[in-house]
Amino acid sequence: MKATIEPRRLKAIFGGSVGNLVEWYDWYAYSAFAIYFSSAFFPEGNDTAKLLNTAGIFALGFLMRPLGGYLFGRIADRVGRKQSMTLSVLLMSLGSLLIALTPTFAIIGIFAPILLLTARLLQGLSVGGEYGVSATYLTEMATKNRRGFYSSFQYVTLIGGQLLALALQLLLQKVLLSEQQLQEWGWRIPFVVGAILSIVALYLRKNLDETSAFENQKAKGAEKKGTLKELLKHPRALITVVGLTLGGTLAFYTYTTYMQKFLVNTVKMTKEESTLLSFLSLFLFACLQPVFGALSDKIGRRPLLIGFGVLGTICTVPLLTALSQTSSQWTAFLLLMASLIIVSGYTSINAVVKAELFPAEVRALGVGLPYALTVAIFGGTAEYIALWLKDRGHEPYYYWYITFCIFSSLLVYVFMKDTKATSKLNEDA
């Protein structure tokens, strides 16, 4: 039996992960190339003001994520995980294509940022659904004793999407295009690539198997599957998802999405230096995820979360302060890696922890909706708040803001049960 199940399981995890990578590549390409296209859509003001406007649209895209978490989570719980993931990748490709084809402010005026916002809202809707459904799919496809390891590949591919965006940026910067060409039209290339890659992801997802957990609960009444009424019967799990996400998502977006701008705008590195440093640190960060995931299968989820909470509370202000003041690329790299190692205690296992909190009939909705709400409020506004505080001369306040949020999550980690021992996934059969 094992010989027939394992190839199917590995194919499913690969297919789900690759589709996840393409989705997150499309999402992160916006942030990676914002340093080039911000002037095309917002030509007035200083560099920080332009980035602030672009970050504002980045934040607004996050506001669509709760709606995406609800819509796609409901589809996944009622119709199937596979169908929901296929629809989400189609929507993401549409958003990328719209950004690639939108004329600049100089050509169509105010309609340029309006179209950019429309595209970002479509992408926000898509990625809001992607997280909950892919987390559910990967954990349901994993074996009982390897759930932490296999589900960690969601963040491997999530980070991989950002790596792919940065790798393309490095290729364009150092080999294919000049700075002027990138500024004028080269920034459109990654969005065209994203739309094309989505076709590959669509093919892979259309050929995936459905999870046994979903198939086994098909007989249950439709009124129980993917509904808010049923979800609200699990208030403790919902509050736990919000609490454990709060500090982790803010730290993650600070050290990944916002960090490239921080290195240019605060540390005063060149765009090329910040891209290379971000790429190297993110590559190692991705490699750490399965290691931490496998460790959680041995010792439980809660010790890793508490480790992140304690170290994040103690070390965030010293690490970011030292990073902001360094003039050495190597020192910056080491400080950034120290931060990412701490954050790995959250990122590697947050998907499996959330999936283990809910029964199959509301799992995708339960994982996706409260997570998307929390990310919209804290992750989506991270770089906007950071840039706003910097623009007003109070950048260190942002470091304390992260610290407070991580400490708030730490309180949740301390009082929650270890989901490895109480997993609802064990009830699926």
Tab-separated table of C-alpha atoms in Angstrom:
chain	number	residue	atom	x	y	z
A	1	MET	CA	0.000	0.000	0.000
A	2	LYS	CA	2.802	2.380	0.873
A	3	ALA	CA	4.288	2.110	-2.625
A	4	THR	CA	1.004	3.261	-4.209
A	5	ILE	CA	0.356	6.071	-1.746
A	6	GLU	CA	3.789	7.689	-1.520
A	7	PRO	CA	4.224	8.659	-5.218
A	8	ARG	CA	0.728	10.185	-5.178
A	9	ARG	CA	1.525	12.063	-1.975
A	10	LEU	CA	4.836	13.389	-3.278
A	11	LYS	CA	3.273	14.429	-6.588
A	12	ALA	CA	0.547	16.302	-4.721
A	13	ILE	CA	2.992	18.109	-2.444
A	14	PHE	CA	5.183	19.039	-5.421
A	15	GLY	CA	2.240	20.232	-7.503
A	16	GLY	CA	0.731	22.223	-4.661
A	17	SER	CA	4.086	23.752	-3.782
A	18	VAL	CA	4.996	24.809	-7.334
A	19	GLY	CA	1.627	26.461	-7.775
A	20	ASN	CA	2.179	28.231	-4.469
A	21	LEU	CA	5.609	29.424	-5.669
A	22	VAL	CA	4.138	30.989	-8.811
A	23	GLU	CA	1.386	32.722	-6.839
A	24	TRP	CA	3.852	34.245	-4.394
A	25	TYR	CA	6.294	35.165	-7.153
A	26	ASP	CA	3.538	37.274	-8.714
A	27	TRP	CA	2.741	38.821	-5.347
A	28	TYR	CA	6.336	39.679	-4.451
A	29	ALA	CA	7.376	40.918	-7.889
A	30	TYR	CA	5.435	44.065	-7.070
A	31	SER	CA	7.489	44.730	-3.948
A	32	ALA	CA	10.832	43.750	-5.509
A	33	PHE	CA	10.418	46.051	-8.520
A	34	ALA	CA	8.681	48.927	-6.711
A	35	ILE	CA	12.029	50.730	-6.467
A	36	TYR	CA	11.941	50.972	-10.284
A	37	PHE	CA	8.299	51.535	-11.202
A	38	SER	CA	7.234	53.858	-8.345
A	39	SER	CA	8.167	56.928	-10.404
A	40	ALA	CA	6.175	55.624	-13.388
A	41	PHE	CA	2.929	55.738	-11.421
A	42	PHE	CA	3.711	58.431	-8.824
A	43	PRO	CA	6.074	60.976	-10.403
A	44	GLU	CA	5.856	63.698	-7.751
A	45	GLY	CA	7.781	64.025	-4.472
A	46	ASN	CA	11.047	62.625	-3.052
A	47	ASP	CA	12.112	58.995	-3.194
A	48	THR	CA	10.583	58.113	0.180
A	49	ALA	CA	7.279	59.752	-0.831
A	50	LYS	CA	7.159	57.720	-4.075
A	51	LEU	CA	7.849	54.500	-2.174
A	52	LEU	CA	5.229	55.536	0.368
A	53	ASN	CA	2.586	55.839	-2.367
A	54	THR	CA	3.571	52.474	-3.831
A	55	ALA	CA	3.558	50.906	-0.355
A	56	GLY	CA	0.076	52.343	0.161
A	57	ILE	CA	-1.224	50.349	-2.806
A	58	PHE	CA	0.711	47.333	-1.495
A	59	ALA	CA	-1.201	47.733	1.789
A	60	LEU	CA	-4.559	48.164	0.012
A	61	GLY	CA	-3.925	44.885	-1.817
A	62	PHE	CA	-3.814	43.237	1.595
A	63	LEU	CA	-7.322	44.504	2.375
A	64	MET	CA	-8.648	42.086	-0.250
A	65	ARG	CA	-6.983	39.135	1.428
A	66	PRO	CA	-9.719	38.518	4.036
A	67	LEU	CA	-12.306	38.450	1.239
A	68	GLY	CA	-10.075	36.033	-0.685
A	69	GLY	CA	-9.612	33.930	2.441
A	70	TYR	CA	-13.372	33.707	2.836
A	71	LEU	CA	-14.303	33.092	-0.827
A	72	PHE	CA	-11.585	30.565	-1.666
A	73	GLY	CA	-11.772	28.919	1.774
A	74	ARG	CA	-15.501	28.390	1.286
A	75	ILE	CA	-14.934	26.962	-2.199
A	76	ALA	CA	-12.209	24.636	-0.858
A	77	ASP	CA	-14.392	23.318	1.979
A	78	ARG	CA	-17.524	22.895	-0.160
A	79	VAL	CA	-16.244	22.034	-3.673
A	80	GLY	CA	-12.654	20.897	-3.136
A	81	ARG	CA	-9.122	22.055	-2.338
A	82	LYS	CA	-7.943	21.430	-5.914
A	83	GLN	CA	-10.642	23.558	-7.593
A	84	SER	CA	-10.049	26.439	-5.212
A	85	MET	CA	-6.282	26.472	-5.825
A	86	THR	CA	-6.823	26.390	-9.600
A	87	LEU	CA	-9.132	29.426	-9.497
A	88	SER	CA	-6.755	31.423	-7.300
A	89	VAL	CA	-3.802	31.042	-9.669
A	90	LEU	CA	-5.942	32.181	-12.611
A	91	LEU	CA	-6.890	35.361	-10.782
A	92	MET	CA	-3.265	36.079	-9.849
A	93	SER	CA	-2.134	35.825	-13.474
A	94	LEU	CA	-4.788	38.335	-14.513
A	95	GLY	CA	-3.488	40.850	-11.968
A	96	SER	CA	0.105	40.425	-13.147
A	97	LEU	CA	-0.854	40.882	-16.787
A	98	LEU	CA	-2.717	44.089	-15.954
A	99	ILE	CA	0.349	45.585	-14.213
A	100	ALA	CA	2.559	44.602	-17.165
A	101	LEU	CA	0.282	46.376	-19.658
A	102	THR	CA	-0.700	49.519	-17.703
A	103	PRO	CA	0.623	52.763	-19.271
A	104	THR	CA	2.540	55.234	-17.089
A	105	PHE	CA	1.261	58.357	-15.343
A	106	ALA	CA	2.837	60.495	-18.076
A	107	ILE	CA	0.603	58.824	-20.690
A	108	ILE	CA	-2.776	58.324	-18.986
A	109	GLY	CA	-2.468	60.437	-15.826
A	110	ILE	CA	-4.487	59.431	-12.768
A	111	PHE	CA	-5.749	56.265	-14.495
A	112	ALA	CA	-2.253	54.754	-14.137
A	113	PRO	CA	-2.333	54.424	-10.317
A	114	ILE	CA	-6.037	53.449	-10.519
A	115	LEU	CA	-5.227	50.520	-12.823
A	116	LEU	CA	-2.267	49.598	-10.632
A	117	LEU	CA	-4.575	49.543	-7.628
A	118	THR	CA	-7.144	47.406	-9.509
A	119	ALA	CA	-4.473	44.864	-10.429
A	120	ARG	CA	-3.205	44.776	-6.864
A	121	LEU	CA	-6.696	44.229	-5.492
A	122	LEU	CA	-7.136	41.234	-7.814
A	123	GLN	CA	-3.802	39.835	-6.641
A	124	GLY	CA	-4.768	40.443	-3.016
A	125	LEU	CA	-7.994	38.506	-3.512
A	126	SER	CA	-6.056	35.625	-5.064
A	127	VAL	CA	-3.248	35.393	-2.525
A	128	GLY	CA	-5.743	35.766	0.331
A	129	GLY	CA	-7.292	32.505	-0.767
A	130	GLU	CA	-4.015	30.829	-1.678
A	131	TYR	CA	-2.545	30.710	1.809
A	132	GLY	CA	-5.385	28.954	3.598
A	133	VAL	CA	-6.139	26.488	0.831
A	134	SER	CA	-2.524	25.507	0.093
A	135	ALA	CA	-1.763	25.182	3.832
A	136	THR	CA	-4.796	22.904	4.165
A	137	TYR	CA	-3.886	20.870	1.086
A	138	LEU	CA	-0.246	20.291	2.086
A	139	THR	CA	-1.041	19.306	5.674
A	140	GLU	CA	-3.835	16.948	4.612
A	141	MET	CA	-1.551	15.274	2.084
A	142	ALA	CA	1.285	14.801	4.605
A	143	THR	CA	1.755	11.680	6.730
A	144	LYS	CA	0.940	12.005	10.432
A	145	ASN	CA	4.545	11.967	11.649
A	146	ARG	CA	5.886	14.297	8.935
A	147	ARG	CA	3.275	17.050	8.870
A	148	GLY	CA	5.652	19.715	10.152
A	149	PHE	CA	8.250	18.786	7.543
A	150	TYR	CA	5.930	18.604	4.524
A	151	SER	CA	3.818	21.635	5.413
A	152	SER	CA	7.009	23.706	5.807
A	153	PHE	CA	7.324	23.565	2.025
A	154	GLN	CA	4.539	26.122	1.852
A	155	TYR	CA	6.980	28.714	3.186
A	156	VAL	CA	9.838	27.248	1.148
A	157	THR	CA	7.847	28.049	-1.982
A	158	LEU	CA	6.455	31.265	-0.512
A	159	ILE	CA	10.023	32.463	0.052
A	160	GLY	CA	10.967	30.804	-3.265
A	161	GLY	CA	8.529	33.109	-5.024
A	162	GLN	CA	10.356	36.090	-3.597
A	163	LEU	CA	13.709	34.513	-4.508
A	164	LEU	CA	12.536	34.021	-8.083
A	165	ALA	CA	11.533	37.680	-8.269
A	166	LEU	CA	14.904	38.764	-6.867
A	167	ALA	CA	16.827	36.380	-9.145
A	168	LEU	CA	15.120	37.872	-12.181
A	169	GLN	CA	15.866	41.322	-10.833
A	170	LEU	CA	19.569	40.468	-10.451
A	171	LEU	CA	19.641	39.075	-13.998
A	172	LEU	CA	18.059	42.227	-15.390
A	173	GLN	CA	20.284	44.517	-13.301
A	174	LYS	CA	23.636	42.891	-13.925
A	175	VAL	CA	23.322	41.210	-17.337
A	176	LEU	CA	20.435	42.216	-19.543
A	177	LEU	CA	19.455	45.838	-18.921
A	178	SER	CA	20.895	49.174	-17.862
A	179	GLU	CA	19.567	51.158	-14.887
A	180	GLN	CA	17.770	53.504	-17.268
A	181	GLN	CA	16.140	50.665	-19.208
A	182	LEU	CA	14.925	49.079	-15.980
A	183	GLN	CA	13.503	52.401	-14.852
A	184	GLU	CA	11.773	53.108	-18.165
A	185	TRP	CA	10.321	49.738	-19.226
A	186	GLY	CA	12.320	46.785	-17.862
A	187	TRP	CA	10.218	46.593	-14.692
A	188	ARG	CA	7.343	45.251	-16.812
A	189	ILE	CA	9.233	42.036	-17.650
A	190	PRO	CA	8.687	40.249	-14.289
A	191	PHE	CA	4.926	40.741	-14.537
A	192	VAL	CA	4.836	39.244	-18.042
A	193	VAL	CA	6.911	36.318	-16.743
A	194	GLY	CA	4.467	35.897	-13.849
A	195	ALA	CA	1.483	35.674	-16.175
A	196	ILE	CA	3.261	33.022	-18.261
A	197	LEU	CA	4.320	30.978	-15.215
A	198	SER	CA	0.722	30.930	-14.058
A	199	ILE	CA	-0.134	28.769	-17.077
A	200	VAL	CA	2.374	26.165	-15.817
A	201	ALA	CA	0.876	26.334	-12.321
A	202	LEU	CA	-2.618	25.981	-13.753
A	203	TYR	CA	-1.626	22.778	-15.602
A	204	LEU	CA	-0.056	21.282	-12.475
A	205	ARG	CA	-3.041	22.074	-10.300
A	206	LYS	CA	-5.595	20.745	-12.746
A	207	ASN	CA	-3.843	17.367	-12.514
A	208	LEU	CA	-3.658	17.157	-8.708
A	209	ASP	CA	-5.513	14.574	-6.628
A	210	GLU	CA	-8.050	15.724	-4.074
A	211	THR	CA	-7.191	15.099	-0.409
A	212	SER	CA	-8.633	12.132	1.461
A	213	ALA	CA	-9.740	14.460	4.262
A	214	PHE	CA	-12.033	16.331	1.869
A	215	GLU	CA	-13.296	13.157	0.195
A	216	ASN	CA	-14.120	11.593	3.568
A	217	GLN	CA	-16.360	14.485	4.645
A	218	LYS	CA	-18.328	14.750	1.388
A	219	ALA	CA	-21.261	12.955	2.977
A	220	LYS	CA	-21.691	15.660	5.600
A	221	GLY	CA	-24.470	18.178	5.074
A	222	ALA	CA	-23.672	21.207	2.940
A	223	GLU	CA	-24.822	23.492	5.757
A	224	LYS	CA	-21.760	22.474	7.785
A	225	LYS	CA	-19.097	22.862	5.105
A	226	GLY	CA	-17.291	26.149	4.640
A	227	THR	CA	-19.814	28.318	6.484
A	228	LEU	CA	-19.185	31.127	8.957
A	229	LYS	CA	-21.866	29.672	11.230
A	230	GLU	CA	-19.935	26.418	11.529
A	231	LEU	CA	-16.587	28.229	11.797
A	232	LEU	CA	-17.804	30.351	14.721
A	233	LYS	CA	-18.301	27.152	16.702
A	234	HIS	CA	-14.497	27.163	17.104
A	235	PRO	CA	-13.864	30.548	18.804
A	236	ARG	CA	-10.742	29.441	20.681
A	237	ALA	CA	-9.123	28.210	17.466
A	238	LEU	CA	-9.999	31.467	15.676
A	239	ILE	CA	-8.480	33.609	18.435
A	240	THR	CA	-5.406	31.369	18.481
A	241	VAL	CA	-4.855	31.861	14.730
A	242	VAL	CA	-5.038	35.648	15.109
A	243	GLY	CA	-2.725	35.662	18.120
A	244	LEU	CA	-0.066	33.355	16.753
A	245	THR	CA	-0.051	35.195	13.391
A	246	LEU	CA	0.209	38.755	14.741
A	247	GLY	CA	3.902	38.981	15.618
A	248	GLY	CA	5.086	36.396	13.113
A	249	THR	CA	3.597	38.032	10.040
A	250	LEU	CA	4.895	41.486	10.991
A	251	ALA	CA	8.412	40.123	11.536
A	252	PHE	CA	8.260	38.108	8.307
A	253	TYR	CA	7.220	41.049	6.131
A	254	THR	CA	9.773	43.302	7.805
A	255	TYR	CA	12.739	41.014	7.134
A	256	THR	CA	11.640	39.944	3.647
A	257	THR	CA	9.332	42.282	1.726
A	258	TYR	CA	10.362	45.549	3.390
A	259	MET	CA	14.018	44.711	3.936
A	260	GLN	CA	15.138	45.509	0.378
A	261	LYS	CA	13.796	49.058	0.721
A	262	PHE	CA	15.254	49.343	4.235
A	263	LEU	CA	18.717	48.458	2.937
A	264	VAL	CA	18.481	51.126	0.209
A	265	ASN	CA	16.630	53.832	2.114
A	266	THR	CA	18.165	53.499	5.598
A	267	VAL	CA	21.419	51.524	5.323
A	268	LYS	CA	22.237	53.433	2.081
A	269	MET	CA	23.186	50.414	-0.005
A	270	THR	CA	22.806	50.524	-3.770
A	271	LYS	CA	19.779	48.820	-5.326
A	272	GLU	CA	22.037	46.078	-6.702
A	273	GLU	CA	23.695	45.462	-3.307
A	274	SER	CA	20.355	45.282	-1.508
A	275	THR	CA	18.966	42.864	-4.104
A	276	LEU	CA	21.976	40.540	-3.824
A	277	LEU	CA	21.943	40.609	-0.005
A	278	SER	CA	18.189	39.954	0.068
A	279	PHE	CA	18.562	37.066	-2.368
A	280	LEU	CA	21.339	35.315	-0.399
A	281	SER	CA	19.611	35.705	2.976
A	282	LEU	CA	16.249	34.567	1.625
A	283	PHE	CA	17.812	31.505	-0.013
A	284	LEU	CA	19.252	30.371	3.317
A	285	PHE	CA	15.974	31.267	5.020
A	286	ALA	CA	14.097	28.967	2.621
A	287	CYS	CA	16.551	26.133	3.354
A	288	LEU	CA	15.895	26.481	7.090
A	289	GLN	CA	12.142	25.868	6.808
A	290	PRO	CA	12.185	22.038	6.390
A	291	VAL	CA	14.812	21.774	9.144
A	292	PHE	CA	12.613	23.594	11.635
A	293	GLY	CA	9.517	21.789	10.323
A	294	ALA	CA	11.148	18.388	10.884
A	295	LEU	CA	12.257	19.508	14.352
A	296	SER	CA	8.627	20.297	15.222
A	297	ASP	CA	7.699	16.715	14.298
A	298	LYS	CA	10.168	15.552	16.961
A	299	ILE	CA	9.671	18.026	19.827
A	300	GLY	CA	6.284	19.617	19.061
A	301	ARG	CA	5.136	22.936	17.587
A	302	ARG	CA	4.883	24.976	20.789
A	303	PRO	CA	8.618	25.012	21.730
A	304	LEU	CA	9.518	26.538	18.354
A	305	LEU	CA	6.807	29.189	18.641
A	306	ILE	CA	7.895	30.102	22.168
A	307	GLY	CA	11.526	30.285	21.001
A	308	PHE	CA	10.516	32.746	18.273
A	309	GLY	CA	8.438	34.765	20.735
A	310	VAL	CA	11.165	35.068	23.380
A	311	LEU	CA	14.055	35.784	20.995
A	312	GLY	CA	11.943	38.107	18.848
A	313	THR	CA	10.922	40.140	21.883
A	314	ILE	CA	14.477	40.434	23.198
A	315	CYS	CA	16.456	40.814	19.967
A	316	THR	CA	14.362	42.822	17.472
A	317	VAL	CA	15.359	46.326	18.610
A	318	PRO	CA	19.121	45.539	18.962
A	319	LEU	CA	19.245	43.721	15.591
A	320	LEU	CA	17.427	46.389	13.575
A	321	THR	CA	19.303	49.214	15.310
A	322	ALA	CA	22.660	47.589	14.514
A	323	LEU	CA	21.543	46.892	10.941
A	324	SER	CA	20.488	50.513	10.394
A	325	GLN	CA	23.909	51.754	11.546
A	326	THR	CA	26.238	49.322	9.783
A	327	SER	CA	28.303	50.188	6.731
A	328	SER	CA	29.517	46.624	6.132
A	329	GLN	CA	27.664	44.308	3.784
A	330	TRP	CA	28.901	41.247	5.668
A	331	THR	CA	27.734	42.643	9.002
A	332	ALA	CA	24.362	43.459	7.447
A	333	PHE	CA	24.121	39.909	6.082
A	334	LEU	CA	24.897	38.324	9.471
A	335	LEU	CA	22.420	40.556	11.297
A	336	LEU	CA	19.725	39.789	8.735
A	337	MET	CA	20.380	36.039	8.932
A	338	ALA	CA	20.196	36.118	12.737
A	339	SER	CA	16.791	37.761	12.412
A	340	LEU	CA	15.577	35.224	9.844
A	341	ILE	CA	16.715	32.266	11.976
A	342	ILE	CA	14.575	33.617	14.813
A	343	VAL	CA	11.582	34.135	12.506
A	344	SER	CA	11.915	30.537	11.221
A	345	GLY	CA	10.468	29.337	14.528
A	346	TYR	CA	7.183	30.817	13.315
A	347	THR	CA	7.259	30.577	9.520
A	348	SER	CA	8.228	26.900	9.283
A	349	ILE	CA	5.238	25.595	11.238
A	350	ASN	CA	2.520	28.239	11.255
A	351	ALA	CA	0.632	26.518	8.413
A	352	VAL	CA	0.463	23.121	10.108
A	353	VAL	CA	-0.415	24.640	13.494
A	354	LYS	CA	-3.424	26.435	12.013
A	355	ALA	CA	-4.571	23.410	10.017
A	356	GLU	CA	-4.379	21.224	13.135
A	357	LEU	CA	-6.835	23.523	14.930
A	358	PHE	CA	-9.869	22.941	12.676
A	359	PRO	CA	-11.985	19.971	11.467
A	360	ALA	CA	-11.992	19.179	7.737
A	361	GLU	CA	-15.375	20.776	6.936
A	362	VAL	CA	-14.153	24.290	7.858
A	363	ARG	CA	-10.380	23.823	7.764
A	364	ALA	CA	-9.537	25.895	4.682
A	365	LEU	CA	-11.859	28.693	5.818
A	366	GLY	CA	-10.572	28.501	9.404
A	367	VAL	CA	-6.933	28.662	8.334
A	368	GLY	CA	-7.415	31.297	5.637
A	369	LEU	CA	-9.907	33.880	6.961
A	370	PRO	CA	-8.531	34.832	10.426
A	371	TYR	CA	-4.986	34.627	9.059
A	372	ALA	CA	-5.847	36.927	6.139
A	373	LEU	CA	-7.509	39.446	8.467
A	374	THR	CA	-4.450	39.548	10.708
A	375	VAL	CA	-2.016	39.795	7.805
A	376	ALA	CA	-4.087	42.564	6.207
A	377	ILE	CA	-3.907	44.639	9.383
A	378	PHE	CA	-0.321	43.985	10.437
A	379	GLY	CA	1.642	42.440	7.532
A	380	GLY	CA	0.089	44.588	4.824
A	381	THR	CA	0.736	47.844	6.664
A	382	ALA	CA	4.270	46.930	7.803
A	383	GLU	CA	6.305	48.768	5.210
A	384	TYR	CA	3.847	51.673	5.026
A	385	ILE	CA	4.170	52.269	8.792
A	386	ALA	CA	7.951	51.831	8.592
A	387	LEU	CA	8.279	54.364	5.754
A	388	TRP	CA	5.819	56.766	7.402
A	389	LEU	CA	7.799	56.756	10.650
A	390	LYS	CA	11.063	57.187	8.752
A	391	ASP	CA	9.621	60.103	6.790
A	392	ARG	CA	8.851	61.796	10.115
A	393	GLY	CA	12.231	61.065	11.662
A	394	HIS	CA	11.076	58.362	14.103
A	395	GLU	CA	12.231	55.142	12.421
A	396	PRO	CA	13.257	53.398	15.703
A	397	TYR	CA	9.617	53.507	16.840
A	398	TYR	CA	8.950	50.859	14.211
A	399	TYR	CA	11.424	48.473	15.873
A	400	TRP	CA	9.508	48.772	19.147
A	401	TYR	CA	6.214	48.267	17.338
A	402	ILE	CA	7.460	44.894	16.010
A	403	THR	CA	8.696	43.955	19.489
A	404	PHE	CA	5.316	44.679	21.075
A	405	CYS	CA	3.478	42.588	18.459
A	406	ILE	CA	5.846	39.620	18.878
A	407	PHE	CA	5.422	39.812	22.660
A	408	SER	CA	1.629	39.755	22.208
A	409	SER	CA	1.980	36.552	20.167
A	410	LEU	CA	4.319	35.098	22.781
A	411	LEU	CA	1.501	35.283	25.337
A	412	VAL	CA	-0.639	33.152	22.997
A	413	TYR	CA	2.176	30.629	22.485
A	414	VAL	CA	2.661	30.236	26.238
A	415	PHE	CA	-1.010	29.492	26.983
A	416	MET	CA	-1.973	27.446	23.892
A	417	LYS	CA	-1.863	23.646	23.693
A	418	ASP	CA	0.665	21.936	21.440
A	419	THR	CA	-1.331	21.164	18.291
A	420	LYS	CA	0.906	18.205	17.430
A	421	ALA	CA	-0.699	16.344	20.322
A	422	THR	CA	-4.269	17.629	19.814
A	423	SER	CA	-4.396	17.737	15.992
A	424	LYS	CA	-7.847	17.735	14.378
A	425	LEU	CA	-6.160	16.174	11.351
A	426	ASN	CA	-6.117	12.891	13.271
A	427	GLU	CA	-9.928	12.844	13.127
A	428	ASP	CA	-10.159	13.066	9.336
A	429	ALA	CA	-10.344	9.339	8.689
